[in-house]
Short mmCIF file of C-alpha atoms in Angstrom, two decimals:
data_model
loop_
_atom_site.label_atom_id
_atom_site.label_comp_id
_atom_site.label_asym_id
_atom_site.label_seq_id
_atom_site.Cartn_x
_atom_site.Cartn_y
_atom_site.Cartn_z
CA MET A 2 0.00 0.00 0.00
CA SER A 3 1.38 3.40 -0.94
CA GLY A 4 1.94 6.14 1.61
CA HIS A 5 -0.84 8.39 0.38
CA ARG A 6 -3.36 5.54 0.55
CA LEU A 7 -2.33 4.64 4.09
CA ALA A 8 -2.49 8.30 5.15
CA GLY A 9 -5.88 8.69 3.44
CA GLY A 10 -7.27 5.65 5.25
CA ILE A 11 -6.00 6.93 8.59
CA ALA A 12 -7.46 10.39 7.89
CA MET A 13 -10.86 8.86 7.05
CA ALA A 14 -10.84 6.83 10.27
CA PHE A 15 -9.75 9.90 12.25
CA GLY A 16 -12.61 11.84 10.67
CA LEU A 17 -15.20 9.20 11.51
CA LEU A 18 -13.99 9.04 15.12
CA THR A 19 -14.11 12.84 15.28
CA ILE A 20 -17.71 12.87 14.02
CA VAL A 21 -18.79 10.25 16.56
CA SER A 22 -17.07 11.93 19.52
CA GLY A 23 -18.25 15.40 18.47
CA ALA A 24 -21.83 14.27 18.00
CA SER A 25 -21.77 12.46 21.36
CA ALA A 26 -20.51 15.59 23.12
CA LEU A 27 -22.99 17.87 21.34
CA MET A 28 -25.90 15.62 22.28
CA GLY A 29 -24.72 15.48 25.88
CA ALA A 30 -24.12 11.74 25.76
CA ILE A 31 -20.74 12.21 27.43
CA ASP A 32 -19.71 14.77 30.02
CA MET A 33 -16.87 16.82 28.61
CA GLY A 34 -16.35 19.16 31.55
CA ALA A 35 -15.51 22.79 30.72
CA VAL A 36 -16.39 22.67 27.04
CA VAL A 37 -15.38 25.54 24.79
CA PRO A 38 -18.42 25.62 22.48
CA PHE A 39 -16.77 27.03 19.34
CA VAL A 40 -14.00 24.40 19.58
CA LEU A 41 -16.53 21.61 20.06
CA TRP A 42 -18.64 22.73 17.10
CA PHE A 43 -15.59 23.22 14.89
CA ASN A 44 -14.24 19.77 15.67
CA ALA A 45 -17.59 18.07 15.16
CA LEU A 46 -18.06 19.72 11.76
CA ALA A 47 -14.40 19.35 10.79
CA GLY A 48 -14.79 15.58 11.05
CA VAL A 49 -16.70 15.69 7.76
CA ALA A 50 -13.84 17.61 6.15
CA TYR A 51 -11.38 15.07 7.58
CA VAL A 52 -13.25 12.24 5.85
CA ALA A 53 -13.38 14.20 2.57
CA GLY A 54 -9.68 15.03 2.83
CA GLY A 55 -8.91 11.40 3.54
CA ILE A 56 -10.86 10.26 0.48
CA LEU A 57 -9.01 12.76 -1.71
CA LEU A 58 -5.67 11.65 -0.31
CA TRP A 59 -6.58 7.97 -0.73
CA ARG A 60 -7.43 8.60 -4.38
CA GLY A 61 -4.32 10.69 -4.98
CA HIS A 62 -6.57 13.52 -6.16
CA ARG A 63 -5.00 16.86 -7.06
CA LEU A 64 -7.20 18.59 -4.46
CA ALA A 65 -5.80 16.52 -1.57
CA LEU A 66 -3.09 19.08 -0.83
CA PRO A 67 -5.30 22.22 -0.89
CA VAL A 68 -7.94 20.49 1.26
CA ALA A 69 -5.34 19.24 3.77
CA LEU A 70 -3.81 22.74 3.95
CA THR A 71 -7.25 24.32 4.43
CA ILE A 72 -8.03 21.90 7.27
CA LEU A 73 -4.61 22.59 8.82
CA ILE A 74 -5.03 26.38 8.62
CA ALA A 75 -8.60 26.27 9.97
CA THR A 76 -7.55 23.98 12.83
CA ALA A 77 -4.58 26.19 13.70
CA ALA A 78 -6.83 29.28 13.65
CA VAL A 79 -9.36 27.67 16.00
CA PHE A 80 -6.50 26.48 18.22
CA ALA A 81 -5.14 30.04 18.34
CA ALA A 82 -8.59 31.42 19.21
CA PHE A 83 -8.90 28.77 21.90
CA GLY A 84 -5.46 29.76 23.23
CA TRP A 85 -6.53 33.40 23.34
CA ARG A 86 -9.69 32.46 25.25
CA ALA A 87 -7.77 30.27 27.70
CA ALA A 88 -5.11 32.96 28.24
CA SER A 89 -7.91 35.45 28.91
CA GLY A 90 -9.13 33.36 31.82
CA GLY A 91 -11.86 31.30 30.14
CA ALA A 92 -12.56 27.84 31.53
CA TYR A 93 -11.20 24.93 29.51
CA GLU A 94 -10.03 21.35 29.83
CA MET A 95 -6.38 20.39 29.38
CA ARG A 96 -7.50 17.54 27.15
CA THR A 97 -8.67 20.21 24.69
CA VAL A 98 -5.09 21.47 24.50
CA GLY A 99 -3.93 17.93 23.79
CA ALA A 100 -6.68 17.24 21.28
CA MET A 101 -6.09 20.46 19.35
CA THR A 102 -2.34 19.83 19.35
CA LEU A 103 -2.96 16.33 17.97
CA ARG A 104 -5.34 17.63 15.28
CA THR A 105 -2.94 20.37 14.21
CA VAL A 106 0.05 18.04 14.01
CA PHE A 107 -2.02 15.34 12.31
CA TRP A 108 -3.11 17.69 9.52
CA ALA A 109 0.39 19.09 9.15
CA VAL A 110 1.52 15.50 8.50
CA MET A 111 -1.39 14.88 6.11
CA ALA A 112 -0.52 18.07 4.19
CA TRP A 113 3.12 16.95 4.03
CA VAL A 114 2.09 13.51 2.69
CA ALA A 115 -0.17 15.16 0.10
CA TRP A 116 2.63 17.53 -0.90
CA LYS A 117 5.13 14.68 -1.17
CA PHE A 118 2.72 12.64 -3.27
CA THR A 119 2.01 15.63 -5.54
CA HIS A 120 5.71 16.51 -5.79
CA VAL A 121 6.79 12.94 -6.53
CA ARG A 122 4.02 12.52 -9.11
CA ARG A 123 5.05 15.71 -10.93
CA SER A 124 8.73 14.79 -11.06
CA ALA A 125 8.06 11.26 -12.32
#
């Protein structure tokens, strides 16, 4: 299995897990503690983009890189807004810091894989 297919499959699974956990938290099925609503909503909705980005990466589609970069930039922006809120004294959970770090790093890696695949394909 090629690297972009493996990464795409992992991104799709990550997206599905994100949708399930986000929906569970939004419906109150699990107690999340000091939830930051805009982060919760972003992550729940971003799960759909994660699946789409994973499909594009799996297929080796030319839009895989722009979609991965868009997800990365949006995630980093929400993480920065969350950081601003936390630094301003807003209540939050440390697991949100960990989760947003994971999401940001994950999509940086996905963007790198998409770039490498695009770059290798062009030079071949």
